[in-house]
Amino acid sequence: MTAVLKVTDLHVYFDTAAHVVRANNGVTLEVHEGESLGIMGESGCGKTVLFLSLLHLQQPGRIVKGSVVLDGRDITRLGESEMERIRGRVVALVPQNQATALNPAYTVRQQLEEALAIRRRGGALGRLVRSGPDVSTDTTEELRRVFEDLGFEAGPILERLLRSYPHQLSGGMRQRVLVAMALLMRPRLLIADEPTTALDRAIKAQSLAALKRVRGALTMLVISHDVEAISTTCDRVAIMYGGRVIESGPCADVLSQPRHPYSQLLLAAQRRTRGEPLATVAAETLNLIDFPRGCPFQPACPRTMPACATVTPSEYATDDAMVACHHYSRGGV
Ligand SMILES: Nc1ncnc2c1ncn2[C@@H]1O[C@H](COP(=O)(O)OP(=O)(O)O)[C@@H](O)[C@H]1O
Ligand SMILES: [Mg+2]
């Protein structure tokens, strides 16, 4: 399997006036061609810092250690002008604040045509499985095809949507336009950071349905604290705690039978609250400034043992899964 993105031991720190905040503490993960990887964890665990660091967008954050490799190229220390190209061409995002991501002065059709024009100028390296190669260069036809992928039949409703300005659309519709835009640009990797946060239930369902349809067509990284968003849109999931991936594997296994004590608590809390309000398990006990020795989850862990306080757990990996916990040091429990 080809890795589109490979992050190895990434450490990202912030220098504040009084302290150094260790927001990412050795993130390691891979996203393979055509797969959708979910990054899950409660607020403050370092998900957004990770995503912004991949694109060098977190200005005050410092990559202290580790590497980010995109399509075999190490982009960890690229200069700003080269990163600009990477950001525009290779990685598209569905931003958290979808209300402001579209330009209010242009119709949906104009914005989608612009996305298409960017790709045709050589902006995209990706390949869309469902729509296939560029058989037709006809713009209208391509727009129709992308919306068909998203569940819209060609007809008066689609025509009205294309003529609309962003403010005339519902939140769910704007999300789908953004997803359509991403599909038209065919990025190598689509990163969606909290795509469903701040959306009400009905809109969230529409938004997840759109992302679910994209699954398999694009390589995706979906960041969310919400188990429903992850299980609907992802093949594999990586659970983060304290700026590190502490467990990963196929969604079907990790979400139903988590192995790390933190994952177990997080998923149990999510089941109780059904994801809303945000389940908090151990965010307060973590200190990113005086970062603890040993396992960062040790102070809150119900299954702690002596080694946990002194030795940082290694990543114990099987074929398709990983857990960083001393309980699994001999493949056990
Ligand atoms: N600019 C910054 N300066 C200092 N600390 C920051 C900055 N941005 C984020 N952090 C800290 O890094 C940690 C991870 O934040 P973030 O990645 O936004 O979490 P989340 O998983 O909720 O997306 C948090 O403790 C946050 O306070
Ligand atoms: Mg975040």
Short mmCIF file of C-alpha atoms and ligand atoms in Angstrom, two decimals:
data_model
loop_
_atom_site.label_atom_id
_atom_site.label_comp_id
_atom_site.label_asym_id
_atom_site.label_seq_id
_atom_site.Cartn_x
_atom_site.Cartn_y
_atom_site.Cartn_z
CA MET A 1 0.00 0.00 0.00
CA THR A 2 1.29 3.44 -0.92
CA ALA A 3 1.48 5.95 1.90
CA VAL A 4 0.23 9.35 0.79
CA LEU A 5 1.11 10.85 4.16
CA LYS A 6 3.63 9.53 6.64
CA VAL A 7 4.16 11.36 9.91
CA THR A 8 6.98 10.11 12.12
CA ASP A 9 7.60 11.08 15.73
CA LEU A 10 6.35 14.63 15.24
CA HIS A 11 6.95 17.00 18.16
CA VAL A 12 5.40 20.48 18.05
CA TYR A 13 6.00 22.95 20.87
CA PHE A 14 4.76 26.47 21.56
CA ASP A 15 6.95 28.98 23.34
CA THR A 16 4.73 31.14 25.50
CA ALA A 17 6.03 33.93 27.74
CA ALA A 18 6.26 31.66 30.76
CA HIS A 19 6.37 28.11 29.44
CA VAL A 20 6.91 25.70 26.62
CA VAL A 21 3.62 23.97 25.72
CA ARG A 22 4.21 20.50 24.30
CA ALA A 23 1.19 20.19 22.02
CA ASN A 24 2.41 17.25 19.91
CA ASN A 25 4.72 14.74 21.56
CA GLY A 26 5.72 12.18 18.98
CA VAL A 27 2.81 11.69 16.59
CA THR A 28 3.33 8.77 14.24
CA LEU A 29 0.77 7.82 11.60
CA GLU A 30 0.29 6.85 7.97
CA VAL A 31 -2.55 7.51 5.56
CA HIS A 32 -2.62 5.17 2.59
CA GLU A 33 -3.84 5.87 -0.92
CA GLY A 34 -7.65 5.89 -1.07
CA GLU A 35 -8.20 5.34 2.63
CA SER A 36 -9.81 7.58 5.18
CA LEU A 37 -8.05 7.88 8.52
CA GLY A 38 -9.85 9.37 11.50
CA ILE A 39 -8.01 11.26 14.22
CA MET A 40 -10.03 11.15 17.40
CA GLY A 41 -9.49 12.51 20.87
CA GLU A 42 -10.95 15.01 23.25
CA SER A 43 -10.43 18.74 23.12
CA GLY A 44 -6.84 19.82 23.68
CA CYS A 45 -5.17 16.53 22.71
CA GLY A 46 -3.34 18.14 19.79
CA LYS A 47 -5.45 17.30 16.74
CA THR A 48 -5.61 20.79 15.26
CA VAL A 49 -1.96 21.50 16.06
CA LEU A 50 -1.06 18.34 14.16
CA PHE A 51 -3.09 19.32 11.13
CA LEU A 52 -1.80 22.91 11.07
CA SER A 53 1.77 21.70 11.51
CA LEU A 54 1.47 19.35 8.54
CA LEU A 55 0.82 22.42 6.41
CA HIS A 56 3.15 24.74 8.36
CA LEU A 57 0.18 26.91 9.20
CA GLN A 58 0.61 27.13 12.95
CA GLN A 59 2.83 30.17 13.04
CA PRO A 60 3.89 30.18 16.67
CA GLY A 61 4.28 26.40 16.79
CA ARG A 62 7.72 24.89 16.36
CA ILE A 63 8.40 21.49 14.83
CA VAL A 64 11.13 20.39 17.20
CA LYS A 65 11.55 16.86 16.01
CA GLY A 66 10.13 14.33 13.58
CA SER A 67 9.11 14.35 9.94
CA VAL A 68 6.16 14.79 7.60
CA VAL A 69 6.45 12.99 4.28
CA LEU A 70 3.88 13.59 1.56
CA ASP A 71 3.97 11.31 -1.48
CA GLY A 72 7.50 10.28 -0.64
CA ARG A 73 8.75 13.84 -0.27
CA ASP A 74 9.88 15.17 3.09
CA ILE A 75 8.06 18.48 3.53
CA THR A 76 8.96 19.03 7.17
CA ARG A 77 11.40 21.82 6.52
CA LEU A 78 10.30 23.22 3.19
CA GLY A 79 10.39 26.97 2.71
CA GLU A 80 7.27 29.08 2.54
CA SER A 81 7.07 29.40 -1.25
CA GLU A 82 7.29 25.65 -1.75
CA MET A 83 4.76 25.06 1.03
CA GLU A 84 2.36 27.40 -0.71
CA ARG A 85 2.37 25.09 -3.70
CA ILE A 86 1.92 22.04 -1.51
CA ARG A 87 -1.03 23.62 0.31
CA GLY A 88 -2.82 24.74 -2.81
CA ARG A 89 -2.28 21.75 -4.99
CA VAL A 90 -1.88 18.74 -2.86
CA VAL A 91 -3.96 19.35 0.20
CA ALA A 92 -7.45 20.79 0.25
CA LEU A 93 -9.45 21.18 3.40
CA VAL A 94 -12.98 21.38 4.57
CA PRO A 95 -12.47 24.16 7.07
CA GLN A 96 -14.07 24.23 10.47
CA ASN A 97 -15.78 27.48 9.75
CA GLN A 98 -17.63 26.59 6.61
CA ALA A 99 -19.74 29.76 6.74
CA THR A 100 -16.74 31.90 5.81
CA ALA A 101 -14.95 29.47 3.53
CA LEU A 102 -17.00 30.41 0.50
CA ASN A 103 -16.71 33.81 -1.09
CA PRO A 104 -19.97 35.73 -0.52
CA ALA A 105 -19.52 37.75 -3.72
CA TYR A 106 -19.62 34.80 -6.12
CA THR A 107 -22.23 32.24 -7.04
CA VAL A 108 -21.68 28.59 -6.25
CA ARG A 109 -21.10 27.87 -9.94
CA GLN A 110 -18.41 30.56 -10.20
CA GLN A 111 -16.58 29.20 -7.17
CA LEU A 112 -16.73 25.63 -8.36
CA GLU A 113 -15.53 26.66 -11.81
CA GLU A 114 -12.60 28.38 -10.14
CA ALA A 115 -11.76 25.17 -8.27
CA LEU A 116 -11.86 23.31 -11.55
CA ALA A 117 -9.69 25.94 -13.23
CA ILE A 118 -7.10 25.59 -10.48
CA ARG A 119 -6.91 21.89 -11.09
CA ARG A 120 -6.71 22.30 -14.86
CA ARG A 121 -3.83 24.72 -14.43
CA GLY A 122 -2.01 21.76 -12.96
CA GLY A 123 -3.10 22.16 -9.39
CA ALA A 124 -4.07 18.60 -8.58
CA LEU A 125 -2.16 15.40 -8.48
CA GLY A 126 -4.98 13.21 -7.32
CA ARG A 127 -7.21 10.73 -9.00
CA LEU A 128 -10.92 10.36 -8.52
CA VAL A 129 -11.93 6.73 -8.48
CA ARG A 130 -15.62 7.22 -9.09
CA SER A 131 -15.43 9.83 -11.81
CA GLY A 132 -12.39 8.39 -13.52
CA PRO A 133 -9.86 10.30 -15.61
CA ASP A 134 -10.65 13.49 -17.48
CA VAL A 135 -12.76 12.01 -20.24
CA SER A 136 -14.66 15.22 -20.74
CA THR A 137 -13.30 18.68 -20.29
CA ASP A 138 -16.77 20.10 -20.31
CA THR A 139 -17.25 22.07 -17.12
CA THR A 140 -21.00 21.69 -16.80
CA GLU A 141 -20.72 17.97 -17.27
CA GLU A 142 -18.03 17.73 -14.61
CA LEU A 143 -20.05 19.74 -12.11
CA ARG A 144 -23.04 17.52 -12.78
CA ARG A 145 -20.94 14.41 -12.21
CA VAL A 146 -19.52 15.63 -8.92
CA PHE A 147 -22.95 16.53 -7.58
CA GLU A 148 -24.21 13.16 -8.69
CA ASP A 149 -21.43 11.66 -6.58
CA LEU A 150 -22.81 13.68 -3.69
CA GLY A 151 -26.35 12.47 -4.23
CA PHE A 152 -27.81 15.32 -6.34
CA GLU A 153 -29.57 14.49 -9.57
CA ALA A 154 -29.19 16.96 -12.44
CA GLY A 155 -32.29 19.13 -12.70
CA PRO A 156 -33.88 22.35 -11.53
CA ILE A 157 -32.77 21.94 -7.89
CA LEU A 158 -29.13 21.60 -8.87
CA GLU A 159 -29.48 24.50 -11.34
CA ARG A 160 -30.88 26.69 -8.57
CA LEU A 161 -28.06 25.63 -6.22
CA LEU A 162 -25.42 26.57 -8.79
CA ARG A 163 -27.00 29.99 -9.32
CA SER A 164 -27.14 30.70 -5.56
CA TYR A 165 -24.84 32.85 -3.48
CA PRO A 166 -23.45 31.24 -0.29
CA HIS A 167 -25.71 33.27 2.03
CA GLN A 168 -28.76 31.81 0.31
CA LEU A 169 -27.79 28.28 1.32
CA SER A 170 -28.34 26.29 4.49
CA GLY A 171 -25.30 25.21 6.51
CA GLY A 172 -25.63 21.64 5.26
CA MET A 173 -25.78 22.78 1.66
CA ARG A 174 -22.70 24.98 2.10
CA GLN A 175 -20.84 21.98 3.51
CA ARG A 176 -21.77 19.95 0.46
CA VAL A 177 -20.62 22.72 -1.85
CA LEU A 178 -17.26 22.69 -0.03
CA VAL A 179 -17.02 18.94 -0.42
CA ALA A 180 -17.89 19.31 -4.12
CA MET A 181 -15.15 21.91 -4.39
CA ALA A 182 -12.66 19.50 -2.84
CA LEU A 183 -13.75 16.76 -5.23
CA LEU A 184 -13.27 19.07 -8.21
CA MET A 185 -9.78 19.99 -7.08
CA ARG A 186 -8.86 16.34 -6.61
CA PRO A 187 -6.32 16.87 -3.86
CA ARG A 188 -3.90 14.14 -2.92
CA LEU A 189 -5.21 14.40 0.62
CA LEU A 190 -8.36 15.95 1.97
CA ILE A 191 -8.06 17.05 5.58
CA ALA A 192 -11.31 17.79 7.38
CA ASP A 193 -10.84 19.29 10.85
CA GLU A 194 -13.98 18.88 12.97
CA PRO A 195 -16.25 18.88 9.92
CA THR A 196 -19.41 18.50 12.00
CA THR A 197 -18.70 20.68 15.02
CA ALA A 198 -21.23 23.46 15.53
CA LEU A 199 -23.69 21.90 13.12
CA ASP A 200 -27.13 20.89 14.33
CA ARG A 201 -28.14 17.25 14.06
CA ALA A 202 -29.92 17.40 10.69
CA ILE A 203 -27.13 19.36 9.04
CA LYS A 204 -24.52 17.15 10.62
CA ALA A 205 -26.19 14.11 9.08
CA GLN A 206 -26.14 15.74 5.62
CA SER A 207 -22.53 16.73 6.02
CA LEU A 208 -21.49 13.24 7.12
CA ALA A 209 -23.44 11.73 4.22
CA ALA A 210 -21.46 13.92 1.80
CA LEU A 211 -18.12 12.93 3.34
CA LYS A 212 -19.17 9.31 3.35
CA ARG A 213 -19.75 9.46 -0.39
CA VAL A 214 -16.28 10.91 -0.89
CA ARG A 215 -14.78 8.02 1.05
CA GLY A 216 -12.80 5.79 -1.26
CA ALA A 217 -12.59 8.46 -3.95
CA LEU A 218 -10.12 10.67 -2.10
CA THR A 219 -7.49 9.98 0.50
CA MET A 220 -8.78 11.61 3.68
CA LEU A 221 -7.78 12.62 7.16
CA VAL A 222 -10.89 13.32 9.22
CA ILE A 223 -10.27 14.98 12.57
CA SER A 224 -13.06 14.83 15.12
CA HIS A 225 -13.84 14.36 18.78
CA ASP A 226 -17.06 12.65 17.72
CA VAL A 227 -17.22 8.89 17.33
CA GLU A 228 -20.18 9.08 14.96
CA ALA A 229 -18.30 11.32 12.53
CA ILE A 230 -15.32 8.97 12.61
CA SER A 231 -17.27 5.74 12.27
CA THR A 232 -19.31 7.12 9.36
CA THR A 233 -16.45 8.49 7.31
CA CYS A 234 -13.31 6.50 8.18
CA ASP A 235 -11.73 3.12 7.55
CA ARG A 236 -9.10 3.38 10.27
CA VAL A 237 -8.86 5.52 13.36
CA ALA A 238 -5.98 6.89 15.43
CA ILE A 239 -6.83 7.95 18.97
CA MET A 240 -4.74 10.77 20.40
CA TYR A 241 -3.99 11.64 23.98
CA GLY A 242 -1.44 14.15 25.24
CA GLY A 243 -0.21 14.98 21.76
CA ARG A 244 0.49 11.40 20.77
CA VAL A 245 -1.35 8.58 19.02
CA ILE A 246 -1.99 6.04 21.76
CA GLU A 247 -4.00 3.53 19.75
CA SER A 248 -4.84 2.94 16.10
CA GLY A 249 -6.42 0.31 13.92
CA PRO A 250 -9.47 -0.44 11.79
CA CYS A 251 -12.55 1.51 12.99
CA ALA A 252 -14.51 -1.71 13.24
CA ASP A 253 -12.06 -3.02 15.88
CA VAL A 254 -10.94 0.09 17.75
CA LEU A 255 -14.38 1.67 18.15
CA SER A 256 -16.03 -1.53 19.32
CA GLN A 257 -13.18 -3.09 21.29
CA PRO A 258 -10.70 -0.40 22.27
CA ARG A 259 -7.58 -1.72 24.01
CA HIS A 260 -5.93 1.32 25.57
CA PRO A 261 -7.52 2.25 28.94
CA TYR A 262 -7.91 5.83 27.70
CA SER A 263 -9.69 4.74 24.51
CA GLN A 264 -11.98 2.56 26.62
CA LEU A 265 -12.95 5.50 28.85
CA LEU A 266 -13.32 7.89 25.92
CA LEU A 267 -15.61 5.59 23.97
CA ALA A 268 -17.65 4.71 27.05
CA ALA A 269 -18.12 8.43 27.76
CA GLN A 270 -19.17 9.01 24.15
CA ARG A 271 -21.73 6.24 24.38
CA ARG A 272 -23.19 7.83 27.52
CA THR A 273 -23.43 11.32 26.05
CA ARG A 274 -23.88 10.24 22.41
CA GLY A 275 -21.07 12.65 21.59
CA GLU A 276 -22.90 15.72 22.91
CA PRO A 277 -22.02 17.58 24.96
CA LEU A 278 -18.38 16.86 24.44
CA ALA A 279 -17.23 13.94 26.53
CA THR A 280 -14.30 14.79 28.76
CA VAL A 281 -12.30 11.97 30.21
CA ALA A 282 -8.91 13.17 31.27
CA ALA A 283 -8.17 16.49 29.61
CA GLU A 284 -7.77 18.32 32.93
CA THR A 285 -5.31 15.86 34.39
CA LEU A 286 -2.86 16.31 31.54
CA ASN A 287 -0.07 18.82 31.95
CA LEU A 288 1.49 19.78 28.63
CA ILE A 289 3.97 22.12 30.30
CA ASP A 290 5.51 19.90 32.99
CA PHE A 291 5.06 16.94 30.74
CA PRO A 292 4.99 13.82 32.92
CA ARG A 293 7.55 11.05 32.79
CA GLY A 294 6.17 7.68 31.82
CA CYS A 295 2.73 7.40 30.30
CA PRO A 296 0.92 10.76 30.05
CA PHE A 297 -2.37 9.06 30.89
CA GLN A 298 -0.96 7.44 34.04
CA PRO A 299 -2.35 10.03 36.55
CA ALA A 300 -5.91 9.33 35.37
CA CYS A 301 -5.59 5.68 34.39
CA PRO A 302 -7.71 3.11 36.24
CA ARG A 303 -5.28 0.32 35.33
CA THR A 304 -1.97 1.94 36.24
CA MET A 305 1.01 -0.13 37.34
CA PRO A 306 4.50 0.91 38.57
CA ALA A 307 6.19 1.10 35.16
CA CYS A 308 3.55 3.56 33.93
CA ALA A 309 4.88 6.35 36.13
CA THR A 310 8.45 6.09 34.91
CA VAL A 311 8.67 4.51 31.47
CA THR A 312 7.03 5.95 28.34
CA PRO A 313 5.15 3.09 26.69
CA SER A 314 6.43 1.95 23.30
CA GLU A 315 4.07 1.53 20.38
CA TYR A 316 3.12 -2.14 20.29
CA ALA A 317 2.06 -2.92 16.75
CA THR A 318 0.40 -5.85 15.05
CA ASP A 319 -0.31 -6.02 11.30
CA ASP A 320 -2.94 -3.32 11.22
CA ALA A 321 -3.20 -2.05 14.78
CA MET A 322 -1.08 -0.29 17.40
CA VAL A 323 -1.42 0.41 21.10
CA ALA A 324 0.97 2.38 23.28
CA CYS A 325 0.35 0.90 26.72
CA HIS A 326 2.51 -1.24 29.03
CA HIS A 327 -0.33 -3.74 29.43
CA TYR A 328 0.31 -4.85 25.85
CA SER A 329 4.08 -5.12 26.07
CA ARG A 330 3.92 -8.87 25.63
CA GLY A 331 1.03 -8.78 23.17
CA GLY A 332 -1.16 -9.54 26.15
CA VAL A 333 -4.46 -8.65 27.81
N1 LIG B 1 -0.79 29.12 19.80
C1 LIG B 1 -0.71 28.33 20.87
N2 LIG B 1 0.04 28.67 21.95
C2 LIG B 1 0.13 27.89 23.03
N3 LIG B 1 -0.51 26.71 23.17
C3 LIG B 1 -1.27 26.30 22.15
C4 LIG B 1 -1.42 27.09 20.94
N4 LIG B 1 -2.27 26.43 20.11
C5 LIG B 1 -2.61 25.29 20.76
N5 LIG B 1 -2.03 25.21 21.97
C6 LIG B 1 -2.18 24.13 22.94
O1 LIG B 1 -1.90 22.90 22.33
C7 LIG B 1 -2.79 21.89 22.82
C8 LIG B 1 -3.47 21.18 21.68
O2 LIG B 1 -4.37 22.07 21.03
P1 LIG B 1 -5.27 21.64 19.77
O3 LIG B 1 -4.42 20.92 18.79
O4 LIG B 1 -5.97 22.85 19.30
O5 LIG B 1 -6.30 20.62 20.42
P2 LIG B 1 -7.52 19.87 19.72
O6 LIG B 1 -7.22 18.43 19.86
O7 LIG B 1 -8.72 20.25 20.54
O8 LIG B 1 -7.63 20.33 18.31
C9 LIG B 1 -3.77 22.60 23.76
O9 LIG B 1 -3.37 22.36 25.08
C10 LIG B 1 -3.63 24.04 23.39
O10 LIG B 1 -3.86 24.85 24.51
MG MG B 2 -9.19 21.22 17.22
#
